[in-house]
Coordinates of C-alpha atoms in Angstrom, one line a residue:
Chain Y
X1 CA -58.6 -54.4 29.9
X2 CA -58.0 -51.5 28.1
X3 CA -54.9 -49.8 28.5
X4 CA -52.3 -52.9 28.3
X5 CA -49.4 -51.4 28.9
X6 CA -49.8 -48.3 28.5
X7 CA -50.8 -48.8 25.4
X8 CA -53.9 -46.7 24.6
X9 CA -53.1 -46.3 20.8
X10 CA -51.9 -48.6 18.5
X11 CA -50.7 -47.4 15.3
X12 CA -50.3 -51.2 12.9
X13 CA -47.7 -49.2 9.6
X14 CA -48.6 -52.1 6.6
X15 CA -51.8 -54.5 7.1
X16 CA -50.5 -58.2 6.2
X17 CA -50.6 -61.5 7.5
X18 CA -48.4 -60.7 10.8
X19 CA -50.3 -56.8 11.3
X20 CA -54.1 -58.8 10.6
X21 CA -53.0 -61.6 12.8
X22 CA -51.5 -59.2 16.0
X23 CA -54.7 -57.1 16.3
X24 CA -57.3 -60.0 16.1
X25 CA -54.7 -61.2 19.1
X26 CA -55.4 -58.1 20.9
X27 CA -59.3 -58.3 20.1
X28 CA -58.9 -61.4 21.4
X29 CA -56.2 -61.1 25.3
X30 CA -59.3 -57.8 25.7
X31 CA -57.1 -55.3 24.9
X32 CA -59.5 -51.6 24.2
X33 CA -56.3 -50.4 22.7
X34 CA -57.8 -48.4 19.6
X35 CA -56.1 -49.5 16.1
X36 CA -54.8 -47.3 13.8
X37 CA -54.2 -48.5 10.4
X38 CA -52.2 -47.7 7.2
X39 CA -51.2 -49.1 4.1
X40 CA -49.8 -48.4 1.4
X41 CA -52.4 -49.8 -0.6
X42 CA -56.3 -48.1 -0.9
X43 CA -57.5 -52.3 -1.6
X44 CA -55.8 -52.6 1.2
X45 CA -56.5 -50.6 3.8
X46 CA -60.8 -51.0 2.2
X47 CA -60.1 -54.6 3.1
X48 CA -58.7 -54.3 6.7
X49 CA -61.9 -51.8 7.1
X50 CA -64.6 -54.4 6.1
X51 CA -62.8 -57.2 7.8
X52 CA -62.8 -54.9 10.6
X53 CA -59.3 -56.2 12.3
X54 CA -58.6 -52.1 12.6
X55 CA -60.9 -48.8 14.5
X56 CA -59.8 -46.8 11.8
X57 CA -56.8 -46.0 8.5
X58 CA -55.2 -43.6 7.6
X59 CA -54.4 -41.8 3.8
X60 CA -50.2 -41.9 6.0
X61 CA -48.5 -43.6 7.7
X62 CA -47.2 -40.0 9.9
X63 CA -51.1 -39.5 10.4
X64 CA -51.7 -42.9 11.6
X65 CA -48.6 -42.9 14.0
X66 CA -49.8 -39.2 15.2
X67 CA -50.9 -39.4 19.5
X68 CA -49.8 -43.9 19.1
X69 CA -48.8 -45.2 22.4
X70 CA -47.0 -48.1 20.2
X71 CA -46.1 -48.1 16.4
X72 CA -45.7 -51.6 14.5
X73 CA -43.4 -51.2 11.5
X74 CA -44.9 -54.8 9.8
X75 CA -43.7 -53.9 6.0
X76 CA -41.8 -55.3 3.6
X77 CA -38.4 -54.4 6.2
X78 CA -37.4 -52.9 2.6
X79 CA -39.4 -50.2 3.2
X80 CA -39.2 -49.3 6.9
X81 CA -36.7 -47.0 6.4
X82 CA -38.8 -45.4 4.8
X83 CA -41.2 -45.7 6.0
X84 CA -39.3 -43.5 9.5
X85 CA -37.9 -41.3 7.7
X86 CA -42.0 -39.9 7.2
X87 CA -43.2 -40.6 10.4
X88 CA -39.9 -39.9 13.2
X89 CA -41.0 -36.2 13.5
X90 CA -45.0 -36.6 14.0
X91 CA -43.8 -39.7 16.7
X92 CA -45.3 -39.0 20.1
X93 CA -42.5 -38.6 22.5
X94 CA -42.6 -41.7 25.2
X95 CA -43.7 -43.6 22.8
X96 CA -42.6 -47.5 21.7
X97 CA -41.8 -48.4 17.4
X98 CA -41.2 -52.1 16.8
X99 CA -41.4 -54.1 13.1
X100 CA -41.5 -57.4 12.7
X101 CA -39.5 -58.1 9.7
X102 CA -37.0 -61.7 9.8
X103 CA -33.9 -59.0 9.6
X104 CA -32.8 -57.2 12.1
X105 CA -29.5 -55.4 12.1
X106 CA -30.6 -54.0 8.2
X107 CA -33.6 -52.3 10.8
X108 CA -32.0 -50.3 12.9
X109 CA -29.6 -49.2 11.0
X110 CA -32.5 -47.8 8.5
X111 CA -35.2 -46.6 10.8
X112 CA -32.7 -45.2 14.4
X113 CA -31.2 -42.6 12.0
X114 CA -34.5 -41.8 12.0
X115 CA -35.7 -41.4 15.5
X116 CA -35.9 -38.6 18.0
X117 CA -34.4 -38.5 21.6
X118 CA -37.5 -39.0 23.3
X119 CA -39.0 -42.5 20.9
X120 CA -37.7 -46.2 22.3
X121 CA -36.8 -48.4 19.4
X122 CA -37.1 -52.6 19.6
X123 CA -37.7 -54.3 17.1
X124 CA -38.3 -57.6 17.5
X125 CA -39.3 -60.3 15.2
X126 CA -42.7 -63.1 15.4
X127 CA -41.1 -66.3 14.8
X128 CA -44.8 -67.2 12.9
X129 CA -46.1 -66.6 9.7
X130 CA -47.4 -69.1 6.8
X131 CA -47.7 -68.8 2.7
X132 CA -50.4 -67.2 2.1
X133 CA -50.7 -62.9 2.9
X134 CA -52.7 -59.8 3.3
X135 CA -54.9 -59.1 5.4
X136 CA -57.9 -61.6 5.2
X137 CA -55.2 -64.2 5.9
X138 CA -54.7 -62.5 9.4
X139 CA -55.8 -65.3 12.6
X140 CA -55.5 -64.9 16.1
X141 CA -53.7 -67.9 16.6
X142 CA -50.9 -67.3 14.6
X143 CA -48.8 -66.9 17.9
X144 CA -49.4 -69.1 19.9
X145 CA -47.1 -70.6 21.3
X146 CA -44.5 -69.0 18.9
X147 CA -41.2 -67.6 20.1
X148 CA -41.9 -63.5 19.5
X149 CA -37.7 -62.2 19.7
X150 CA -37.8 -59.0 21.3
X151 CA -33.7 -57.8 20.2
X152 CA -33.1 -54.6 21.2
X153 CA -30.0 -52.5 19.3
X154 CA -28.4 -52.3 22.9
X155 CA -28.5 -54.2 25.3
X156 CA -31.1 -55.5 27.1
X157 CA -34.2 -52.1 26.3
X158 CA -35.0 -51.1 29.6
X159 CA -38.7 -50.8 30.5
X160 CA -39.9 -50.5 26.9
X161 CA -38.2 -54.2 25.7
X162 CA -40.1 -55.2 29.4
X163 CA -43.2 -54.0 28.0
X164 CA -43.3 -55.0 24.5
X165 CA -42.5 -58.4 25.3
X166 CA -45.1 -58.6 27.8
X167 CA -47.7 -57.3 25.4
X168 CA -46.5 -60.0 23.0
X169 CA -46.3 -62.4 25.0
X170 CA -50.3 -61.5 25.4
X171 CA -51.3 -62.5 22.0
X172 CA -49.7 -65.9 23.0
X173 CA -46.5 -65.4 22.2
X174 CA -43.1 -66.6 24.2
X175 CA -40.6 -64.3 24.7
X176 CA -36.7 -64.1 24.3
X177 CA -34.7 -61.0 23.7
X178 CA -31.6 -61.2 21.5
X179 CA -28.5 -59.6 20.1
X180 CA -29.4 -57.9 16.4
X181 CA -26.4 -60.1 14.2
X182 CA -26.7 -63.3 16.3
X183 CA -30.6 -63.5 15.5
X184 CA -29.3 -62.6 11.8
X185 CA -27.3 -65.8 11.7
X186 CA -30.1 -67.8 13.4
X187 CA -32.5 -66.1 11.1
X188 CA -30.2 -67.6 7.5
X189 CA -29.8 -70.7 9.2
X190 CA -33.8 -71.6 10.6
X191 CA -35.6 -69.8 8.1
X192 CA -33.2 -67.7 5.1
X193 CA -31.1 -70.6 3.7
X194 CA -34.2 -72.9 3.5
X195 CA -36.5 -69.9 2.1
X196 CA -34.1 -69.7 -1.0
X197 CA -33.7 -73.7 -1.5
X198 CA -37.1 -74.3 -1.7
X199 CA -37.7 -70.8 -3.9
X200 CA -34.8 -72.7 -6.0
X201 CA -35.2 -76.6 -6.2
X202 CA -39.9 -75.2 -7.1
X203 CA -38.0 -73.3 -10.0
X204 CA -36.5 -75.8 -10.8
X205 CA -39.0 -78.5 -11.2
X206 CA -40.4 -75.4 -13.1
X207 CA -38.9 -75.7 -16.2
X208 CA -38.8 -79.4 -16.2
X209 CA -42.3 -79.6 -16.0
X210 CA -42.7 -77.4 -19.2
X211 CA -41.1 -81.2 -20.7
X212 CA -43.2 -83.7 -18.7
X213 CA -46.5 -81.9 -19.6
X214 CA -47.2 -81.0 -15.7
X215 CA -46.8 -84.3 -14.4
X216 CA -44.6 -82.4 -11.9
X217 CA -47.3 -80.9 -10.8
X218 CA -49.8 -83.9 -10.6
X219 CA -47.4 -86.4 -8.8
X220 CA -46.0 -84.3 -6.7
X221 CA -44.5 -86.3 -4.1
X222 CA -44.0 -85.7 -0.3
X223 CA -40.6 -83.6 -0.2
X224 CA -41.8 -81.7 -3.2
X225 CA -45.2 -80.5 -1.5
X226 CA -43.2 -78.6 1.0
X227 CA -40.9 -76.5 -0.6
X228 CA -43.6 -75.4 -2.7
X229 CA -45.8 -74.4 0.4
X230 CA -42.5 -72.6 1.3
X231 CA -41.9 -71.1 -2.2
X232 CA -45.8 -70.1 -2.1
X233 CA -44.1 -67.2 0.9
X234 CA -45.2 -63.2 -0.2
X235 CA -42.5 -62.4 -2.8
X236 CA -41.5 -58.9 -2.0
X237 CA -41.3 -59.7 1.1
X238 CA -38.7 -62.5 0.8
X239 CA -36.9 -60.4 -0.9
X240 CA -36.2 -57.5 0.5
X241 CA -34.6 -60.5 3.6
X242 CA -32.1 -61.7 1.6
X243 CA -30.9 -58.4 -0.3
X244 CA -30.7 -56.8 3.2
X245 CA -29.2 -60.5 5.3
X246 CA -27.2 -60.6 2.9
X247 CA -24.5 -62.1 4.4
X248 CA -25.7 -63.8 6.4
X249 CA -27.5 -65.8 3.6
X250 CA -24.7 -66.3 1.6
X251 CA -22.4 -67.5 4.3
X252 CA -24.9 -70.2 5.1
X253 CA -25.4 -70.9 1.8
X254 CA -21.7 -71.4 1.3
X255 CA -22.0 -74.1 3.9
X256 CA -25.6 -75.3 2.5
X257 CA -23.5 -75.8 -1.3
X258 CA -19.9 -77.3 0.6
X259 CA -22.0 -80.3 1.6
X260 CA -24.5 -80.6 -0.6
X261 CA -21.3 -81.3 -3.2
X262 CA -20.0 -84.4 -0.3
X263 CA -23.3 -85.9 -0.5
X264 CA -23.8 -85.9 -4.7
X265 CA -19.9 -87.0 -4.9
X266 CA -21.4 -89.6 -2.6
X267 CA -23.8 -90.3 -4.8
X268 CA -21.4 -90.7 -7.5
X269 CA -19.4 -93.0 -6.2
X270 CA -21.6 -95.2 -4.6
X271 CA -20.7 -94.3 -0.9
X272 CA -23.5 -96.1 1.0
X273 CA -22.0 -95.9 4.4
X274 CA -20.8 -92.0 3.9
X275 CA -25.0 -91.5 2.4
X276 CA -26.5 -93.2 5.5
X277 CA -24.1 -91.7 8.4
X278 CA -25.1 -88.3 7.0
X279 CA -29.4 -89.4 7.2
X280 CA -29.1 -91.3 11.1
X281 CA -27.1 -88.4 12.2
X282 CA -30.2 -85.4 10.4
X283 CA -32.7 -87.1 12.1
X284 CA -31.8 -87.2 15.3
X285 CA -32.0 -82.4 15.7
X286 CA -35.6 -83.8 14.3
X287 CA -36.1 -84.9 17.7
X288 CA -34.4 -81.6 19.6
X289 CA -37.0 -79.3 17.7
X290 CA -40.6 -81.5 19.1
X291 CA -39.0 -82.2 22.4
X292 CA -38.1 -78.2 21.6
X293 CA -42.0 -78.2 20.9
X294 CA -41.5 -75.8 18.1
X295 CA -43.6 -78.5 15.3
X296 CA -45.7 -82.2 16.0
X297 CA -45.8 -85.1 16.0
X298 CA -48.2 -86.7 13.2
X299 CA -47.8 -89.2 11.3
X300 CA -48.8 -87.8 7.5
X301 CA -46.1 -84.8 7.6
X302 CA -48.3 -82.7 9.3
X303 CA -50.7 -82.2 7.2
X304 CA -54.8 -82.8 8.5
X305 CA -56.4 -86.0 6.7
X306 CA -54.8 -88.9 5.6
X307 CA -53.9 -87.3 2.1
Chain G
X1 CA -65.1 -109.7 -1.1
X2 CA -62.5 -112.8 -0.5
X3 CA -59.4 -113.1 -2.9
X4 CA -60.1 -109.6 -5.1
X5 CA -58.6 -110.0 -8.0
X6 CA -57.7 -113.6 -7.5
X7 CA -55.2 -113.1 -5.2
X8 CA -56.1 -115.3 -2.4
X9 CA -53.2 -115.0 -0.3
X10 CA -50.4 -112.4 -0.8
X11 CA -47.0 -112.6 0.9
X12 CA -45.4 -108.7 2.4
X13 CA -41.4 -109.6 1.9
X14 CA -40.3 -106.4 4.2
X15 CA -42.6 -105.2 7.4
X16 CA -42.4 -101.6 7.8
X17 CA -44.1 -98.7 7.0
X18 CA -45.3 -99.2 3.5
X19 CA -45.9 -103.3 4.1
X20 CA -47.8 -102.7 7.2
X21 CA -49.9 -99.6 5.9
X22 CA -51.0 -102.0 3.0
X23 CA -52.2 -104.9 4.9
X24 CA -54.5 -102.3 7.2
X25 CA -55.8 -101.2 4.1
X26 CA -56.7 -103.9 2.9
X27 CA -58.5 -104.9 6.1
X28 CA -60.2 -101.9 6.4
X29 CA -61.4 -102.9 2.2
X30 CA -62.9 -106.6 3.6
X31 CA -60.4 -108.7 1.3
X32 CA -60.0 -111.3 3.2
X33 CA -57.2 -112.8 1.5
X34 CA -54.5 -114.6 3.8
X35 CA -51.3 -111.8 4.3
X36 CA -48.7 -113.7 5.0
X37 CA -45.6 -112.0 5.8
X38 CA -41.4 -111.9 6.1
X39 CA -39.0 -109.8 7.6
X40 CA -35.3 -109.7 8.2
X41 CA -35.6 -108.4 11.6
X42 CA -36.9 -111.4 14.1
X43 CA -37.9 -107.8 15.8
X44 CA -40.0 -106.6 12.8
X45 CA -41.7 -110.2 12.9
X46 CA -42.5 -109.6 16.6
X47 CA -43.9 -107.0 16.3
X48 CA -46.0 -107.7 13.2
X49 CA -47.7 -110.0 14.1
X50 CA -48.4 -108.3 17.7
X51 CA -50.0 -105.2 16.2
X52 CA -52.0 -108.3 14.4
X53 CA -51.6 -107.0 10.9
X54 CA -50.5 -109.8 9.2
X55 CA -51.9 -113.6 10.2
X56 CA -48.7 -115.7 9.9
X57 CA -45.1 -114.7 9.3
X58 CA -41.6 -117.1 7.9
X59 CA -38.4 -117.2 9.1
X60 CA -37.6 -116.8 5.2
X61 CA -38.4 -114.8 2.1
X62 CA -38.6 -118.2 0.6
X63 CA -41.1 -119.7 2.6
X64 CA -43.5 -116.3 3.3
X65 CA -44.1 -116.4 -1.2
X66 CA -44.5 -119.7 -0.8
X67 CA -48.3 -120.6 -2.5
X68 CA -49.0 -117.2 -2.9
X69 CA -51.0 -115.3 -6.2
X70 CA -49.3 -111.7 -4.8
X71 CA -45.8 -111.3 -3.9
X72 CA -44.7 -107.5 -2.4
X73 CA -41.0 -106.7 -2.6
X74 CA -41.2 -103.5 0.5
X75 CA -37.7 -104.1 1.4
X76 CA -35.6 -100.6 1.0
X77 CA -35.1 -101.1 -3.6
X78 CA -31.6 -102.3 -2.9
X79 CA -32.5 -105.1 -1.2
X80 CA -34.4 -106.6 -3.4
X81 CA -32.1 -108.5 -6.0
X82 CA -30.3 -110.5 -2.8
X83 CA -34.9 -111.7 -2.0
X84 CA -35.7 -111.8 -6.2
X85 CA -33.2 -114.3 -6.0
X86 CA -33.6 -116.2 -3.0
X87 CA -37.3 -115.9 -3.9
X88 CA -37.7 -116.8 -7.7
X89 CA -37.7 -120.9 -7.4
X90 CA -40.5 -120.7 -5.1
X91 CA -42.6 -118.1 -6.7
X92 CA -45.6 -119.5 -7.7
X93 CA -46.8 -119.6 -11.6
X94 CA -49.2 -117.7 -13.2
X95 CA -48.2 -115.6 -9.8
X96 CA -48.6 -111.3 -10.0
X97 CA -44.5 -110.5 -7.9
X98 CA -44.3 -106.2 -7.6
X99 CA -42.3 -103.8 -5.5
X100 CA -43.4 -100.9 -3.9
X101 CA -40.0 -99.1 -4.2
X102 CA -39.3 -95.6 -4.8
X103 CA -36.8 -96.4 -7.8
X104 CA -38.6 -98.4 -10.8
X105 CA -35.2 -99.0 -13.4
X106 CA -32.7 -100.3 -10.4
X107 CA -35.2 -102.7 -9.1
X108 CA -36.4 -103.5 -12.7
X109 CA -32.6 -104.8 -13.7
X110 CA -32.3 -106.4 -10.0
X111 CA -34.7 -107.9 -9.7
X112 CA -36.0 -109.3 -13.6
X113 CA -33.6 -111.8 -14.3
X114 CA -34.4 -113.6 -10.8
X115 CA -38.0 -114.1 -11.3
X116 CA -38.5 -117.4 -14.1
X117 CA -41.2 -117.0 -17.3
X118 CA -44.8 -117.8 -15.2
X119 CA -44.3 -115.0 -13.4
X120 CA -46.1 -111.7 -13.7
X121 CA -43.1 -108.7 -12.7
X122 CA -45.8 -105.4 -12.0
X123 CA -42.8 -103.2 -10.6
X124 CA -44.9 -100.5 -8.7
X125 CA -44.8 -97.2 -7.4
X126 CA -46.9 -95.6 -5.2
X127 CA -46.7 -91.9 -3.9
X128 CA -47.3 -92.2 0.2
X129 CA -44.9 -91.9 3.2
X130 CA -44.1 -90.5 6.2
X131 CA -41.7 -89.8 7.8
X132 CA -41.6 -92.6 10.6
X133 CA -40.6 -96.1 9.5
X134 CA -41.6 -99.6 10.8
X135 CA -44.1 -102.0 11.5
X136 CA -45.2 -99.7 14.2
X137 CA -45.7 -96.9 11.8
X138 CA -48.4 -97.8 9.7
X139 CA -51.9 -96.8 9.3
X140 CA -54.7 -97.8 6.7
X141 CA -55.7 -94.4 4.9
X142 CA -52.1 -93.5 3.8
X143 CA -52.5 -94.4 0.1
X144 CA -56.3 -92.6 0.1
X145 CA -56.6 -90.6 -2.4
X146 CA -52.4 -90.8 -3.2
X147 CA -51.4 -92.2 -6.6
X148 CA -49.8 -95.3 -7.4
X149 CA -47.7 -96.0 -9.9
X150 CA -48.1 -98.6 -12.0
X151 CA -44.3 -98.6 -14.3
X152 CA -44.4 -103.1 -15.7
X153 CA -41.1 -103.1 -17.7
X154 CA -42.1 -103.1 -20.9
X155 CA -45.5 -102.2 -22.2
X156 CA -48.6 -102.3 -20.6
X157 CA -48.0 -104.8 -17.9
X158 CA -51.6 -107.0 -19.9
X159 CA -53.9 -107.9 -17.7
X160 CA -51.7 -108.4 -14.0
X161 CA -51.1 -105.0 -14.0
X162 CA -54.9 -104.2 -14.5
X163 CA -55.0 -106.3 -11.7
X164 CA -52.7 -105.2 -9.7
X165 CA -54.2 -101.5 -9.8
X166 CA -57.6 -102.6 -9.7
X167 CA -55.1 -103.7 -6.6
X168 CA -54.8 -100.3 -5.3
X169 CA -57.4 -98.1 -5.8
X170 CA -59.2 -100.6 -3.5
X171 CA -56.6 -99.4 -0.9
X172 CA -57.6 -96.3 -1.3
X173 CA -55.4 -94.9 -4.4
X174 CA -55.8 -94.0 -7.9
X175 CA -54.1 -94.9 -10.0
X176 CA -51.6 -94.7 -14.0
X177 CA -49.7 -96.2 -16.2
X178 CA -46.2 -95.4 -16.2
X179 CA -42.5 -95.7 -18.3
X180 CA -39.8 -96.5 -16.1
X181 CA -37.3 -94.2 -17.0
X182 CA -39.5 -91.8 -16.9
X183 CA -40.8 -92.5 -13.9
X184 CA -37.1 -91.7 -12.2
X185 CA -36.6 -88.7 -14.2
X186 CA -40.3 -86.5 -12.4
X187 CA -39.0 -88.7 -8.6
X188 CA -35.8 -87.4 -8.7
X189 CA -37.6 -83.8 -9.6
X190 CA -40.3 -84.0 -7.3
X191 CA -38.5 -86.3 -4.6
X192 CA -35.5 -87.6 -4.3
X193 CA -33.0 -84.0 -4.9
X194 CA -35.8 -82.6 -2.5
X195 CA -35.0 -84.9 -0.1
X196 CA -31.1 -85.0 -0.5
X197 CA -31.4 -80.7 -0.1
X198 CA -34.0 -81.3 2.7
X199 CA -31.1 -83.3 4.6
X200 CA -28.3 -81.3 3.4
X201 CA -29.6 -78.2 4.7
X202 CA -30.2 -80.2 7.6
X203 CA -27.0 -81.5 8.7
X204 CA -25.5 -78.0 7.8
X205 CA -27.5 -76.6 10.4
X206 CA -26.5 -79.0 12.9
X207 CA -23.2 -78.3 12.7
X208 CA -23.6 -74.9 13.1
X209 CA -26.7 -76.1 16.2
X210 CA -23.3 -76.9 18.0
X211 CA -21.7 -73.1 18.5
X212 CA -25.3 -71.3 18.6
X213 CA -25.4 -73.9 21.8
X214 CA -29.1 -74.9 20.6
X215 CA -30.7 -72.2 19.4
X216 CA -30.7 -73.8 15.9
X217 CA -33.5 -76.0 17.5
X218 CA -34.8 -73.4 20.1
X219 CA -36.2 -71.2 17.1
X220 CA -36.3 -73.1 14.8
X221 CA -39.1 -71.3 11.8
X222 CA -41.5 -72.3 9.6
X223 CA -39.0 -73.3 6.4
X224 CA -36.3 -75.0 8.2
X225 CA -38.8 -77.0 10.0
X226 CA -40.1 -78.5 7.4
X227 CA -36.9 -79.6 5.6
X228 CA -35.9 -81.0 9.6
X229 CA -39.5 -83.1 8.8
X230 CA -38.1 -84.3 5.7
X231 CA -34.3 -85.7 6.4
X232 CA -36.0 -88.0 9.6
X233 CA -37.0 -90.0 7.0
X234 CA -35.8 -93.6 6.6
X235 CA -32.1 -93.4 6.9
X236 CA -31.6 -96.6 5.0
X237 CA -34.5 -95.9 1.5
X238 CA -33.3 -92.9 1.4
X239 CA -29.5 -94.1 1.1
X240 CA -30.4 -96.7 -1.5
X241 CA -32.9 -94.5 -3.4
X242 CA -29.7 -92.2 -3.8
X243 CA -27.7 -95.2 -4.9
X244 CA -29.7 -96.8 -7.4
X245 CA -31.3 -93.3 -9.0
X246 CA -28.0 -91.8 -9.3
X247 CA -28.1 -90.9 -12.5
X248 CA -31.1 -88.6 -12.7
X249 CA -30.5 -87.7 -9.2
X250 CA -27.4 -86.2 -9.9
X251 CA -28.4 -84.2 -13.1
X252 CA -31.4 -83.3 -11.4
X253 CA -28.6 -81.5 -9.1
X254 CA -26.9 -80.1 -11.8
X255 CA -30.1 -78.1 -12.7
X256 CA -30.8 -76.6 -9.2
X257 CA -26.9 -75.7 -7.9
X258 CA -27.3 -73.2 -11.2
X259 CA -30.0 -72.2 -10.1
X260 CA -29.2 -71.6 -7.2
X261 CA -25.4 -70.4 -7.7
X262 CA -27.2 -67.4 -10.4
X263 CA -30.6 -66.9 -7.3
X264 CA -27.2 -66.1 -4.7
X265 CA -25.4 -63.6 -7.3
X266 CA -28.2 -62.0 -7.8
X267 CA -28.1 -61.5 -3.5
X268 CA -24.9 -60.2 -4.3
X269 CA -25.5 -57.7 -6.5
X270 CA -28.3 -56.9 -5.0
X271 CA -30.4 -57.4 -8.0
X272 CA -34.3 -57.5 -6.5
X273 CA -35.7 -57.6 -9.8
X274 CA -34.3 -60.8 -10.4
X275 CA -35.1 -62.4 -6.9
X276 CA -38.7 -61.4 -6.6
X277 CA -40.2 -62.5 -10.9
X278 CA -38.4 -66.3 -9.1
X279 CA -40.5 -65.8 -5.7
X280 CA -43.5 -64.7 -8.0
X281 CA -42.9 -67.8 -10.7
X282 CA -43.0 -69.8 -7.8
X283 CA -45.5 -69.5 -6.2
X284 CA -47.8 -70.2 -9.9
X285 CA -46.5 -74.4 -9.1
X286 CA -47.5 -74.1 -5.7
X287 CA -51.6 -73.2 -7.1
X288 CA -51.0 -75.7 -9.6
X289 CA -50.5 -78.5 -6.7
X290 CA -53.6 -76.8 -5.3
X291 CA -56.1 -78.1 -8.4
X292 CA -54.5 -81.0 -9.0
X293 CA -55.5 -82.1 -5.4
X294 CA -52.4 -83.6 -4.4
X295 CA -52.1 -80.8 -1.4
X296 CA -54.5 -78.7 1.6
X297 CA -54.5 -75.7 1.5
X298 CA -54.3 -74.5 4.7
X299 CA -53.1 -71.4 6.8
X300 CA -50.9 -72.7 9.2
X301 CA -48.5 -74.8 6.7
X302 CA -50.8 -77.6 7.1
X303 CA -50.3 -78.3 10.2
X304 CA -53.2 -79.0 12.8
X305 CA -54.0 -76.1 15.5
X306 CA -52.5 -72.5 15.4
X307 CA -48.9 -72.9 17.1

């Protein structure tokens, strides 16, 4: 159906993994809205046109939002404030402005002040992604069965938030509403701290691989392989995540270091019971995730094939 | 062909994920050897017979090795010394004794002294596994395309090591020979330290999930999901790994902590360039792993389907 939820024209600012997947999922859902795209890089704009997931691209973000009913900020979060300052005066009265950033409080603080009263600001965060980036990395099923958190700056966000949630459900996602600060703490635990830890471990291995002449790569075992996958994610996106969700990330890393030291001490002193109890406890949370349907229980660490 | 490499009878001591996968892979390869199994738990022995991957089970390890040409220690590494003491006097002259432990120096020190001169001791380590454990978790393709490191206590291990390597290749693995201490250092980087880190992060989240009422599980995002998968591995096996590869693991964890503190400091001081450079560097090692064929480049974090 055309113009679902009143969105006759959708502007995507930033044309990477998430935006290109959104466009593909919109097409899959049969939405007839015109999709206008802008990316800072001309090569990205050309790729988006060549792949064909946008109807047209514009040379500036301000031109892209002209007449758009829904504007989606899909740049790294560090760039969103500047984009908002540029597009604010050009936004259509009554339009909804949203984003897909992994951090919400910093986005609200950076974007909010640039928006006219007549625009509905409904931040959101789809909990989906891969370690690949760029306009060619998107696919229509990226959001299927995953959560998209709707994070209004105040209260429940009213009709504009309800419409945006319905839009995301048509892209395949499940939706829920969450408070911005709570969002940032939960994501620090489930995503931001784990990413920093994975980056760190891969960095240590990289140093060591010079010593062991490539063996770290050649004999990369389960565990480490999963870390390298995580640590291959987009560097700019993740730099911005850590800089903008600083307090929550540092708090979780502080707890992490404390626990890691306790386990290191148990290894040093040979306290096998402490280790065994700890490792038994962590099994339970995995079962909880499987029951929540957020992952599959494949016997090969989730990889296709038995490699 | 029957009795490949002279192994007319193979004894598996311990009947979990690895041993049951070995038995299945032996059958798949058409090896006609009799497979005799022993596990400490009667329930495990009964499960092995019911599933049918062994020809018979015995109530003691010593009975299992009677007349066996190849004896495989597939218990947690902490139990291998005691098993060796029990079976040593019953081993057939000319037999090969091997193991599948994730640590090699400690196994050599614990097992070696109990073996008669007439037995060939060839430790080994298949770099394969899943987060599941027990006799029902095995499958014939577990070792396909994965490395099995042959780790003789001294030198290249001679004909017995060559025969064992040929045996592993028939189970689907690639083989290489490695020095014990070097093995333990490489595995501390690629497997042991990453597992401890994953256990720790999941433990932190588990504490916090009581605060946030299940949201950590419900909204478990990429990154954390991979950690929970790793942290669901067998607690006894991993306790023993850390206690027996203590020095190498603590050394790597020391380096890890050092680097993590540097990144935490960059977050605190807002040093985006340091973070971006670090994250860009870690992408390269991922590409190296893909080129080495140790993982697949799937667009959905390796999960089947687009969930």
